[in-house]
JSON list of C-alpha atoms in Angstrom, two decimals:
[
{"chain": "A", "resi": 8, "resn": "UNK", "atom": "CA", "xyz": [-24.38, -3.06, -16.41]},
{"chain": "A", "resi": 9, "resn": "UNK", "atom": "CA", "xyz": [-22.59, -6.49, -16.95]},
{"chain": "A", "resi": 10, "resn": "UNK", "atom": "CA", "xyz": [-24.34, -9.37, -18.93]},
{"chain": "A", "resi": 11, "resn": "UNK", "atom": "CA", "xyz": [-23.32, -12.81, -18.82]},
{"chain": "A", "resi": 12, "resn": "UNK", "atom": "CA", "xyz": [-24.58, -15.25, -20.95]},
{"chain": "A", "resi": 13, "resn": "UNK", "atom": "CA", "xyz": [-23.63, -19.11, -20.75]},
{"chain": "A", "resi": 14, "resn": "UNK", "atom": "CA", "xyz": [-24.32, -22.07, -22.84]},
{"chain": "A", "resi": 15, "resn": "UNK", "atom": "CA", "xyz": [-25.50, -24.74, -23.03]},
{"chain": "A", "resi": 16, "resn": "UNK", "atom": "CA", "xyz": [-28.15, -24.94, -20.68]},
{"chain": "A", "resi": 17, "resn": "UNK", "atom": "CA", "xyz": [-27.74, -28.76, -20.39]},
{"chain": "A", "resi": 18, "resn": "UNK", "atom": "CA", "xyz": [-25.05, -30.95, -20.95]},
{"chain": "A", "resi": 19, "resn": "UNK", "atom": "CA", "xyz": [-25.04, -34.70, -20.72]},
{"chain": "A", "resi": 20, "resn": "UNK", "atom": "CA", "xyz": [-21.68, -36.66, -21.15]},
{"chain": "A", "resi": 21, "resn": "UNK", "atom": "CA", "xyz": [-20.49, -40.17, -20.78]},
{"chain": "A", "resi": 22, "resn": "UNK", "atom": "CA", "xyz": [-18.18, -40.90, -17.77]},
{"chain": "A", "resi": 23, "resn": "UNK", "atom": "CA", "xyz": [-14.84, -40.48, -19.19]},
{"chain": "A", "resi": 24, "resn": "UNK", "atom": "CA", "xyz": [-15.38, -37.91, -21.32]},
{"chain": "A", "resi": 25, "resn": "UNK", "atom": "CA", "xyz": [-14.57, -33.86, -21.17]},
{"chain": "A", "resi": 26, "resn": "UNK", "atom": "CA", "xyz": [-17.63, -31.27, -21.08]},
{"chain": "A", "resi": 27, "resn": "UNK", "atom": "CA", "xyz": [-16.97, -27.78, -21.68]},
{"chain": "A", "resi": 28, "resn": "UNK", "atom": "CA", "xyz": [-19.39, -24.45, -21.12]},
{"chain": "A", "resi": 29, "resn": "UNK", "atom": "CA", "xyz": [-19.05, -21.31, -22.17]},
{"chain": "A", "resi": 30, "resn": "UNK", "atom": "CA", "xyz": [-19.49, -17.73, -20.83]},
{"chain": "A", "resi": 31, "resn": "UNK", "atom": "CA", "xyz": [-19.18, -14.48, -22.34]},
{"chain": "A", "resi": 32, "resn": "UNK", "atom": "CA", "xyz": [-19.74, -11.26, -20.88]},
{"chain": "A", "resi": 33, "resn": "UNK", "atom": "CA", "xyz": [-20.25, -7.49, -21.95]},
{"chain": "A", "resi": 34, "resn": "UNK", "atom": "CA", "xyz": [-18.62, -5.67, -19.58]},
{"chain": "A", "resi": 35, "resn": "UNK", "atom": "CA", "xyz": [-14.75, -4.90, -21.11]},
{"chain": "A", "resi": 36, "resn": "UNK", "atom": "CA", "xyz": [-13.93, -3.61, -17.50]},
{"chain": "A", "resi": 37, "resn": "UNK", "atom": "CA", "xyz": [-14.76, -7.31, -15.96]},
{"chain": "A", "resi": 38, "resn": "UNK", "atom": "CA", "xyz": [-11.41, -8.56, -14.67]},
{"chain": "A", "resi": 39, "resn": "UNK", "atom": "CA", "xyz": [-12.50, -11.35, -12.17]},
{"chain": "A", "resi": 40, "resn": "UNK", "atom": "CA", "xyz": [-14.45, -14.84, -13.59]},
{"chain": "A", "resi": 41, "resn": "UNK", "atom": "CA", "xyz": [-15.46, -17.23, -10.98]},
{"chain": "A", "resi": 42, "resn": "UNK", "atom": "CA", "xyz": [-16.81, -20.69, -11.48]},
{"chain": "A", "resi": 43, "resn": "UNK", "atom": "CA", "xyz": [-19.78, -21.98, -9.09]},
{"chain": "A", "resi": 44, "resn": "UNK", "atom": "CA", "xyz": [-20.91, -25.88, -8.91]},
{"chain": "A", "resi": 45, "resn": "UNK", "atom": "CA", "xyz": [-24.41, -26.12, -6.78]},
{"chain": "A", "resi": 46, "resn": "UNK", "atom": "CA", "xyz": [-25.23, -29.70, -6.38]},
{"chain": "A", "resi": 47, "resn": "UNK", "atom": "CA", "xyz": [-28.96, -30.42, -6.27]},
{"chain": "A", "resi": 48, "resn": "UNK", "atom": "CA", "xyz": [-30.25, -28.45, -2.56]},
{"chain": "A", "resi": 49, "resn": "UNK", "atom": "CA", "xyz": [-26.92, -27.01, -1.98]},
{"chain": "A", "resi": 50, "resn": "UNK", "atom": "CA", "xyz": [-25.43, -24.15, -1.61]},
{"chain": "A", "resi": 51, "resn": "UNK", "atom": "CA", "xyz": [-23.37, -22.81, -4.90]},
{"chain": "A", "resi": 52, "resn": "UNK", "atom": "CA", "xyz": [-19.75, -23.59, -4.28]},
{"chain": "A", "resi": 53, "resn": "UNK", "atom": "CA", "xyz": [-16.60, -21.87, -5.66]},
{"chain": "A", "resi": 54, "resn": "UNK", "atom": "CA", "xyz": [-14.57, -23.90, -7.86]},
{"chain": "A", "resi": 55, "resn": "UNK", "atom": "CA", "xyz": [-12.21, -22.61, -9.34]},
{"chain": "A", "resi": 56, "resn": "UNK", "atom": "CA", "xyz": [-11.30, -18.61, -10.39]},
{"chain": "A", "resi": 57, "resn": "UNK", "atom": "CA", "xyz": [-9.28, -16.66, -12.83]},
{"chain": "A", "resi": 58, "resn": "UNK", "atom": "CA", "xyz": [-8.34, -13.06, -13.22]},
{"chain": "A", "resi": 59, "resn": "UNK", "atom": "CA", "xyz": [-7.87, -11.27, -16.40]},
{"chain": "A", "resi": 60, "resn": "UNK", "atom": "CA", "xyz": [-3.97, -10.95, -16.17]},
{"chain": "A", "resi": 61, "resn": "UNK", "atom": "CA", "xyz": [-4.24, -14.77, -16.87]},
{"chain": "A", "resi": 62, "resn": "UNK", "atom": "CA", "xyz": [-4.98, -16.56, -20.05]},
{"chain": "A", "resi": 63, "resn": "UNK", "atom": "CA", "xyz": [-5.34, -20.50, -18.03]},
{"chain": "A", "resi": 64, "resn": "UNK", "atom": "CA", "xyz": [-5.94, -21.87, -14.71]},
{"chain": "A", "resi": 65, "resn": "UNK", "atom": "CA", "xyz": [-5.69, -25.20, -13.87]},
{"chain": "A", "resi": 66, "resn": "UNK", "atom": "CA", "xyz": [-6.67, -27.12, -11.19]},
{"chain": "A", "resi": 67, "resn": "UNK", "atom": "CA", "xyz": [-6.64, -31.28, -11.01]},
{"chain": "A", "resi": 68, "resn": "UNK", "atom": "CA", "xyz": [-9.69, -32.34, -13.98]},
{"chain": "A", "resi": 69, "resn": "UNK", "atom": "CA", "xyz": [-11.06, -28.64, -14.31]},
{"chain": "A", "resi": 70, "resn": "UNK", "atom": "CA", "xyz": [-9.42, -25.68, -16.04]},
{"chain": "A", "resi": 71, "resn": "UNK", "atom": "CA", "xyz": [-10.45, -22.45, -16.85]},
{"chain": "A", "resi": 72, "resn": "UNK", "atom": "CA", "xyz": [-9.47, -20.00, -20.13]},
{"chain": "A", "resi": 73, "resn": "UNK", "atom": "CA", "xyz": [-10.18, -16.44, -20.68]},
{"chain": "A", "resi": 74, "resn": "UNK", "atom": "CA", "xyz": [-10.42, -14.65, -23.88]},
{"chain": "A", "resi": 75, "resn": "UNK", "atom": "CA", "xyz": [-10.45, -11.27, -23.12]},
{"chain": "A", "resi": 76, "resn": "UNK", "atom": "CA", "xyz": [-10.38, -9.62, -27.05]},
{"chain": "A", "resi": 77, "resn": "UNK", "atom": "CA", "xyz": [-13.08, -11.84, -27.53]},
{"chain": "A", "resi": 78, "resn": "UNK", "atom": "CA", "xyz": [-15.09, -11.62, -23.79]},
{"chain": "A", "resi": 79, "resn": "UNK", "atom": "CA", "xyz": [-15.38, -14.88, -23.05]},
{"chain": "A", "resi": 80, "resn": "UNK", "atom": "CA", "xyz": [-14.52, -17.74, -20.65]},
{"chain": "A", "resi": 81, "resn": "UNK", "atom": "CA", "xyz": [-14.63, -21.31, -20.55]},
{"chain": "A", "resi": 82, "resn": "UNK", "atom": "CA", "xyz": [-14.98, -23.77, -18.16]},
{"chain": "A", "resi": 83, "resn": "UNK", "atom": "CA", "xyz": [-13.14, -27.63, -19.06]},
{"chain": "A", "resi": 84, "resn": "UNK", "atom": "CA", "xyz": [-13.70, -30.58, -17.12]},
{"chain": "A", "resi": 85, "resn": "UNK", "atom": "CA", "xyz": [-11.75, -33.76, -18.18]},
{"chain": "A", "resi": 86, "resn": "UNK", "atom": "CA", "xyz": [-12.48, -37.16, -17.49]},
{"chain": "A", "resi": 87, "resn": "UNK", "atom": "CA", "xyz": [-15.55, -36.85, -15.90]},
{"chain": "A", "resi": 88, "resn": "UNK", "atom": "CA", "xyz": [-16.96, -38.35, -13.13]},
{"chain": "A", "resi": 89, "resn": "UNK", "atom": "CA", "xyz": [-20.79, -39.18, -11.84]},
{"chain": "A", "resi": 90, "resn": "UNK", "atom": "CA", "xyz": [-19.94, -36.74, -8.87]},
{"chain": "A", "resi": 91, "resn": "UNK", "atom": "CA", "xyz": [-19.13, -34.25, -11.28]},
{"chain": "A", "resi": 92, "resn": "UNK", "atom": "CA", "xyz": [-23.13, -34.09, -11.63]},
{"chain": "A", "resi": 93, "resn": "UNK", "atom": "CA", "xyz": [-24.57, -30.62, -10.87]},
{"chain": "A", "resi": 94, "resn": "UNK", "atom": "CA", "xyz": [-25.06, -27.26, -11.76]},
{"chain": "A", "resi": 95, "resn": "UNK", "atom": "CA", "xyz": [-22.65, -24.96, -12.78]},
{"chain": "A", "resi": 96, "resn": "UNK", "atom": "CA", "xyz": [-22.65, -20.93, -13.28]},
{"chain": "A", "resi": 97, "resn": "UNK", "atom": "CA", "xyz": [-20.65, -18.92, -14.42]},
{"chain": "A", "resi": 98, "resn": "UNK", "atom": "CA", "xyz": [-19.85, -15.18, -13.34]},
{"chain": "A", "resi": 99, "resn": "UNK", "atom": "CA", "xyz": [-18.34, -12.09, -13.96]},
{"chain": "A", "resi": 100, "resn": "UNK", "atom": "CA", "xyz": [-17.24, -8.98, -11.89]},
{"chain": "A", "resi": 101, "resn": "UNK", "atom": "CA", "xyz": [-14.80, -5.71, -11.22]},
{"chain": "A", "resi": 102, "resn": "UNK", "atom": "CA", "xyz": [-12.46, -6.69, -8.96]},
{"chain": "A", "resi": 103, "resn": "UNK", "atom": "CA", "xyz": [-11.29, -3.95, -6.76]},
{"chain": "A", "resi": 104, "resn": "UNK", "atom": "CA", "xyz": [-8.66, -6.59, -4.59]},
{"chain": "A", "resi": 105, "resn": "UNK", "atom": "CA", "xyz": [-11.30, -7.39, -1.98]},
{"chain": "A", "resi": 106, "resn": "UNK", "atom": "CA", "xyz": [-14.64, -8.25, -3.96]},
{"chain": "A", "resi": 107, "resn": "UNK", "atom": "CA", "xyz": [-17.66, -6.77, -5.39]},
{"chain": "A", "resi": 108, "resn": "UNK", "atom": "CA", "xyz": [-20.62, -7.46, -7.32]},
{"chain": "A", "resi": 109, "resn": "UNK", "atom": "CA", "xyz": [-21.13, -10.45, -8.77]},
{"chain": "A", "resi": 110, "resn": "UNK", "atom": "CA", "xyz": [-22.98, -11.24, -12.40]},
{"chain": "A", "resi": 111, "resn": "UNK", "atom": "CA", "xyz": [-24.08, -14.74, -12.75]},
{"chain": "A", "resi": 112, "resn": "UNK", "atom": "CA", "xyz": [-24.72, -16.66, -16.21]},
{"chain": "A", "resi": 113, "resn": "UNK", "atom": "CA", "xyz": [-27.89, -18.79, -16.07]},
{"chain": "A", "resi": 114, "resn": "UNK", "atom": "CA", "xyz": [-26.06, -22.28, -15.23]},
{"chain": "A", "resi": 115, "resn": "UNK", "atom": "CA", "xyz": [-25.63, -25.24, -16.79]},
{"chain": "A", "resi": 116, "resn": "UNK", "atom": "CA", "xyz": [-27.18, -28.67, -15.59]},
{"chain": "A", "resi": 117, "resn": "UNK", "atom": "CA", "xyz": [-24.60, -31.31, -16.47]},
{"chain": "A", "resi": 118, "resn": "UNK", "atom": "CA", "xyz": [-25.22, -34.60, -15.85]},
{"chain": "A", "resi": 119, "resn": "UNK", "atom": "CA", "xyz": [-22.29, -37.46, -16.26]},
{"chain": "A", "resi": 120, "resn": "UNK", "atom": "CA", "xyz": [-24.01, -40.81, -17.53]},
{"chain": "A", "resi": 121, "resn": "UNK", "atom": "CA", "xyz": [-22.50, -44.23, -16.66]},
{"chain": "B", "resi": 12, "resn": "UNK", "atom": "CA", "xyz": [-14.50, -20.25, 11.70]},
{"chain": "B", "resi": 13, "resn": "UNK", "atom": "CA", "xyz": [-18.10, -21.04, 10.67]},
{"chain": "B", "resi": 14, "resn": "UNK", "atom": "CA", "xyz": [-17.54, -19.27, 7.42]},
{"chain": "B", "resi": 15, "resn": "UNK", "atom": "CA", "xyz": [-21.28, -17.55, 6.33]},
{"chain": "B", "resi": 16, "resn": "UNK", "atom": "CA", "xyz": [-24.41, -19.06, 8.85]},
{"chain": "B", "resi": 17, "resn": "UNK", "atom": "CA", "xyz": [-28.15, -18.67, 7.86]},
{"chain": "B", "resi": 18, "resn": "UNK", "atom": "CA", "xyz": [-30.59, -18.76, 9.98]},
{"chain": "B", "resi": 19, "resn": "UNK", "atom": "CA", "xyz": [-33.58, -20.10, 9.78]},
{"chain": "B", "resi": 20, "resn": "UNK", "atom": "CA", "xyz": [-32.87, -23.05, 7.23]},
{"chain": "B", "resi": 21, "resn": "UNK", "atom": "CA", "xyz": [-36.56, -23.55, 6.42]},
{"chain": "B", "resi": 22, "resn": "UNK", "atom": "CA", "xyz": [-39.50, -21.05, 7.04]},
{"chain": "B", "resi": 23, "resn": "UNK", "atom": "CA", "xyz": [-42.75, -20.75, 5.68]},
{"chain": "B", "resi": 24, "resn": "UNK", "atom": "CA", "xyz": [-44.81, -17.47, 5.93]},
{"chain": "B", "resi": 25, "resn": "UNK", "atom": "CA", "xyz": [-48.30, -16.74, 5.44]},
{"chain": "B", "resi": 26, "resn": "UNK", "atom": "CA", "xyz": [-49.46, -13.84, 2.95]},
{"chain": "B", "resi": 27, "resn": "UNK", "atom": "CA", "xyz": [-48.67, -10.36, 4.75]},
{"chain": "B", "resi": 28, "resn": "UNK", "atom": "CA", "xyz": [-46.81, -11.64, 7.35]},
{"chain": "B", "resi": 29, "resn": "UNK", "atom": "CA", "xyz": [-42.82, -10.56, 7.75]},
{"chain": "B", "resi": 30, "resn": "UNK", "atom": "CA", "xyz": [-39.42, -12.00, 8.77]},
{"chain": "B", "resi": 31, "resn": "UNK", "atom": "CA", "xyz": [-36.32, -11.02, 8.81]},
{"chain": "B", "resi": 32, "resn": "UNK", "atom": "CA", "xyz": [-33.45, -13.53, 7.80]},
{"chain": "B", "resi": 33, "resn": "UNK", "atom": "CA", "xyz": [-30.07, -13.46, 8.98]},
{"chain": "B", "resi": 34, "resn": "UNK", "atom": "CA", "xyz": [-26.75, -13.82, 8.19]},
{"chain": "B", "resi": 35, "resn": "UNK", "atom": "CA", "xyz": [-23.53, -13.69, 9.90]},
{"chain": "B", "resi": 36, "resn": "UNK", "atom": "CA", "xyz": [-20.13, -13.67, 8.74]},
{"chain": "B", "resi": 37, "resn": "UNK", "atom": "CA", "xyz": [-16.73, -14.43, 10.40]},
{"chain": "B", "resi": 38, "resn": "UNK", "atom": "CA", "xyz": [-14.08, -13.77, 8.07]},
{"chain": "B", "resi": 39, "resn": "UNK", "atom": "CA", "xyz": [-13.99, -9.93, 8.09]},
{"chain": "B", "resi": 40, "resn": "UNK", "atom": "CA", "xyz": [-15.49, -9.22, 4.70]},
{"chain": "B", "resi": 41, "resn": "UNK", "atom": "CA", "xyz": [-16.42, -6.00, 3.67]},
{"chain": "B", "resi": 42, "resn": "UNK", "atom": "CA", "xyz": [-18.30, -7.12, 0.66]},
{"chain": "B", "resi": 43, "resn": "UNK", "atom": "CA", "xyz": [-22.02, -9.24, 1.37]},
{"chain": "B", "resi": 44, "resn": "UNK", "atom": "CA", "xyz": [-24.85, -10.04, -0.88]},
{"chain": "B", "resi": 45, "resn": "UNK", "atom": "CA", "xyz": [-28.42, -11.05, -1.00]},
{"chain": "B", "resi": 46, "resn": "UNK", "atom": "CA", "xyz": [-29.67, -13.73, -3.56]},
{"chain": "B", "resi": 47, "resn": "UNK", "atom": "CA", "xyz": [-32.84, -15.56, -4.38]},
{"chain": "B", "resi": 48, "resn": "UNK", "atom": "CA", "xyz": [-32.90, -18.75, -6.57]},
{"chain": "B", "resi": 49, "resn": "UNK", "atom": "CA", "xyz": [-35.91, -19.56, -7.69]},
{"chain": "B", "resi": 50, "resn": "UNK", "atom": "CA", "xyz": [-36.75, -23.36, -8.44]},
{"chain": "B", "resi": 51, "resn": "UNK", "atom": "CA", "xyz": [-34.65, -24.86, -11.67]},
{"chain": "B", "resi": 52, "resn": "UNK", "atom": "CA", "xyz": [-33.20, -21.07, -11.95]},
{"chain": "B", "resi": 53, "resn": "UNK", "atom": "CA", "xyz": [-29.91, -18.76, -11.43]},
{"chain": "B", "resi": 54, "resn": "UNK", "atom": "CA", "xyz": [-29.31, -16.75, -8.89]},
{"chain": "B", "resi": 55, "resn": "UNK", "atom": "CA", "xyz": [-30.64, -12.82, -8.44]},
{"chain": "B", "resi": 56, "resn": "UNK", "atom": "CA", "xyz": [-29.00, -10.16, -6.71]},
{"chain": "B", "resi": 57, "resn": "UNK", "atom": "CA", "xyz": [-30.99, -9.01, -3.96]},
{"chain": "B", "resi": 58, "resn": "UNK", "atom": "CA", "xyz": [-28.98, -6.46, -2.04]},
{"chain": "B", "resi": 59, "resn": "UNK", "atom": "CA", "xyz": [-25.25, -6.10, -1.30]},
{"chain": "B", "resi": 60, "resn": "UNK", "atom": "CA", "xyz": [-23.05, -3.99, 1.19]},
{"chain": "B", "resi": 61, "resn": "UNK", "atom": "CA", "xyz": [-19.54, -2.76, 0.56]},
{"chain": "B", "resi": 62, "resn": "UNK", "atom": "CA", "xyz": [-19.11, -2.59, 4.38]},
{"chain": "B", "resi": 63, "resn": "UNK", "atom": "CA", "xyz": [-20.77, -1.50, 7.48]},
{"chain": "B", "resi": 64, "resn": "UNK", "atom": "CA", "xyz": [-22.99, 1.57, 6.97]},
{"chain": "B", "resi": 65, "resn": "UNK", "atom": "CA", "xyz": [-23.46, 0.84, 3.24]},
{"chain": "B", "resi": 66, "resn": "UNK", "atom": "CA", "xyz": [-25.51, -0.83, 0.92]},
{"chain": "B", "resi": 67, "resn": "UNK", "atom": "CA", "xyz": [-27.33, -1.08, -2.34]},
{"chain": "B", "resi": 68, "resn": "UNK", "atom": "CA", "xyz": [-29.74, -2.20, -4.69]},
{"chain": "B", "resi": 69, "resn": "UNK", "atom": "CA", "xyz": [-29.49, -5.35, -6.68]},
{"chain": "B", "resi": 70, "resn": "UNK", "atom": "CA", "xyz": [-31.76, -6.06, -9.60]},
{"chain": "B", "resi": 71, "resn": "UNK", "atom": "CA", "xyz": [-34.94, -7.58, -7.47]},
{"chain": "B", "resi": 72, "resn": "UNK", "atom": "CA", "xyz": [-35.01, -5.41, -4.45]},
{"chain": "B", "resi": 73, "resn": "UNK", "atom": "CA", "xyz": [-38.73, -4.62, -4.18]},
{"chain": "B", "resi": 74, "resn": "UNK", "atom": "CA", "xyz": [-40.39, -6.35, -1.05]},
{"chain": "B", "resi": 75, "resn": "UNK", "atom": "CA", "xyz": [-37.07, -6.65, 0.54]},
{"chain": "B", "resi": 76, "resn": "UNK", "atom": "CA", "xyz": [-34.74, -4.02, 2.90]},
{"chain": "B", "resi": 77, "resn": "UNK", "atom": "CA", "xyz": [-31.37, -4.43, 4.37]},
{"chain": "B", "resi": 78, "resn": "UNK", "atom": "CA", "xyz": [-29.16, -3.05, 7.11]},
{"chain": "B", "resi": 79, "resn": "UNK", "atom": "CA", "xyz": [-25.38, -3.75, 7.82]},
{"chain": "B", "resi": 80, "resn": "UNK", "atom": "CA", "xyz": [-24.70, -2.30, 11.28]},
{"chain": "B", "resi": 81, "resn": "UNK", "atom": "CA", "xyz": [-21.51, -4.15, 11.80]},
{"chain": "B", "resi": 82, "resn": "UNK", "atom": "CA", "xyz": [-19.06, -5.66, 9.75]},
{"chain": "B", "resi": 83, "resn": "UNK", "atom": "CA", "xyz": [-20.55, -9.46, 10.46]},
{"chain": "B", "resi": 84, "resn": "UNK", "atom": "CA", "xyz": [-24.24, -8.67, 10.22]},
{"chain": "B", "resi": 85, "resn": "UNK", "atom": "CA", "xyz": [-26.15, -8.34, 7.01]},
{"chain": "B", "resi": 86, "resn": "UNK", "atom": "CA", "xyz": [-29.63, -9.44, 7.87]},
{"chain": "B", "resi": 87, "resn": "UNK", "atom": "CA", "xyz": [-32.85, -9.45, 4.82]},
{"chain": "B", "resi": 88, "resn": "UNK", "atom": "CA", "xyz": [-35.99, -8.04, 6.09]},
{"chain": "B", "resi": 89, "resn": "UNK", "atom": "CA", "xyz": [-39.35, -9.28, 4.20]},
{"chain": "B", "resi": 90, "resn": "UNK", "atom": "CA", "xyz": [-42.06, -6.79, 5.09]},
{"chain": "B", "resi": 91, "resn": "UNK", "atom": "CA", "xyz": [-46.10, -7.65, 3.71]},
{"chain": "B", "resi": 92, "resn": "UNK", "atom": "CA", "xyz": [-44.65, -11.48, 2.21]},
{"chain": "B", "resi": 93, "resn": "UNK", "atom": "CA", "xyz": [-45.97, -12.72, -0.94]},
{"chain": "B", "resi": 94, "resn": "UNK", "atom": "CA", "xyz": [-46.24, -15.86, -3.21]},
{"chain": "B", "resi": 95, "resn": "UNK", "atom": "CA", "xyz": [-44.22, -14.85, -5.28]},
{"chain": "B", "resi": 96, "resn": "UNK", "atom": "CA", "xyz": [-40.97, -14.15, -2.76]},
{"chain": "B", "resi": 97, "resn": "UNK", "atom": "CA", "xyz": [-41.23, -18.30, -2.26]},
{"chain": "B", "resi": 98, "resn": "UNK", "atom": "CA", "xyz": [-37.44, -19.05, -3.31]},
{"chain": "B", "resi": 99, "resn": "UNK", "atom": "CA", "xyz": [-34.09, -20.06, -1.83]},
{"chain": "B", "resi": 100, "resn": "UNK", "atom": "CA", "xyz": [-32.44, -17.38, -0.39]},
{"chain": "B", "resi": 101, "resn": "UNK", "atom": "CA", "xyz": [-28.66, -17.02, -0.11]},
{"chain": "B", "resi": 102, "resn": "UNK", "atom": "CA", "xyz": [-26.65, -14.86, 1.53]},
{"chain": "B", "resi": 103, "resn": "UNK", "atom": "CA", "xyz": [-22.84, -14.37, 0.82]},
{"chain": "B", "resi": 104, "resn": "UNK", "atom": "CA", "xyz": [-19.93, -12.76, 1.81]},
{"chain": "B", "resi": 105, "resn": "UNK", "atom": "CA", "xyz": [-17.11, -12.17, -0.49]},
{"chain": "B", "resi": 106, "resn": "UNK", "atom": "CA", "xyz": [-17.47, -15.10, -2.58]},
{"chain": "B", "resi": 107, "resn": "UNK", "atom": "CA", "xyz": [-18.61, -17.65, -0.19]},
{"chain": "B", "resi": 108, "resn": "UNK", "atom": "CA", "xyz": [-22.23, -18.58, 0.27]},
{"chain": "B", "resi": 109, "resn": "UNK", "atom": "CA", "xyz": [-24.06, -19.53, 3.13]},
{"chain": "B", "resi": 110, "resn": "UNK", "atom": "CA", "xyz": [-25.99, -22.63, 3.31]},
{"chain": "B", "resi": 111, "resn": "UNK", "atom": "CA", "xyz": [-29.26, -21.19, 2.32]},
{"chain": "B", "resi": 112, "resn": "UNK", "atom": "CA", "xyz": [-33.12, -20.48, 3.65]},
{"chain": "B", "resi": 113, "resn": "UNK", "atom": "CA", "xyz": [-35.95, -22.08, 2.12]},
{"chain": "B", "resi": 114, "resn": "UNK", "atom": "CA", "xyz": [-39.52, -19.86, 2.08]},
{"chain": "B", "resi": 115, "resn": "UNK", "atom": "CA", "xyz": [-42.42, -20.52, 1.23]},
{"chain": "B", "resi": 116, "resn": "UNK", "atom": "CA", "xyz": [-45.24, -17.95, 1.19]},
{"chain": "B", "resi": 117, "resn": "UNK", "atom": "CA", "xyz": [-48.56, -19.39, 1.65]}
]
């Protein structure tokens, strides 16, 4: 089955500055990488998506590239923010149109530091 | 449109006692999953269901059971609960969560 492995397990940055994790997966047939953020007793949220007809997504401070050759994905926050704070996984998946099963990296505790 | 709804929020169980969680869904998704998140830790797939009628082992399925009689029902049964199922459970349909259930086997 898939594997998805995702580093670093922490991350601290400065407000202001960009953070960036990492994801790569084993799976060649994988074609749909979500990004959750789970803030501290919440539930994991979806922010942001791509597919594997697409090499960038953007969206306001976070963007999101795919390597497929290479199986792996990458998630960019810029200018960062205190808010920004939280828990973020990565995952991985065969998209059939609708959904399906989910593969989750092991997350990645950032925290933004005044 | 409530999205995905848990219920109960919080629950705590005693050793060898069982529950059933639930979780409904109101946006006509075939696709629903099971997972636990254990303190500090990622999330585990459970159980899922492809759509009413169907479902299917995830990697920690022992202790647990599922049914999906309708399209908007995809409740977790705990049978003979142990300390070791204390966790946050999630339940999710397509790629939306539901707010969570907090258990704690004593």
């Amino acid at each position: 089955g898939e594997n998805v492995e995702q580093h670093p397990s922490t991350l601290s940055v400065q407000e202001g500055d960009s953070a960036v994790i990492k994801c790569t997966y084993s799976d060649s047939a994988s074609n749909y990488f979500p990004w959750y953020k789970q803030e501290l007793g919440k539930r994991p949220q979806l922010i942001i998506d791509i597919r594997s007809n697409v090499g960038e997504k953007k969206d306001q401070r976070i963007a999101v590239t795919l390597n497929k050759t290479a199986k792996h994905f990458s998630l960019h926050i810029t200018e960062t923010q205190p808010e920004d704070s939280a828990v973020y996984f990565c995952a991985a998946s065969i998209s059939t149109g609708t959904a399906s099963k989910l593969t989750f990296g092991t997350g990645t505790r950032l925290q933004v530091t005044l | 449109n409530a999205g995905v709804t848990q219920t109960p929020k919080f629950r705590i169980l005693k050793i060898g006692q069982s529950m059933t969680l639930q979780c409904t869904q109101d946006m006509n998704h075939n696709y629903m999953y099971w997972y636990r998140q254990d303190p500090g830790m990622g999330l585990k797939l459970i159980y899922y269901s492809v759509g009413a009628g169907i479902t299917d082992k995830g990697e920690v399925p022992n202790g647990y059971n599922v049914s999906r009689s309708t399209t908007e029902d995809f409740p977790l049964r705990l049978e003979l609960a142990a300390p070791s199922q204390t966790s946050v459970y999630f339940c999710a349909s397509s790629y939306t969560f539901g707010s969570g259930t907090r258990l704690t086997v004593v």
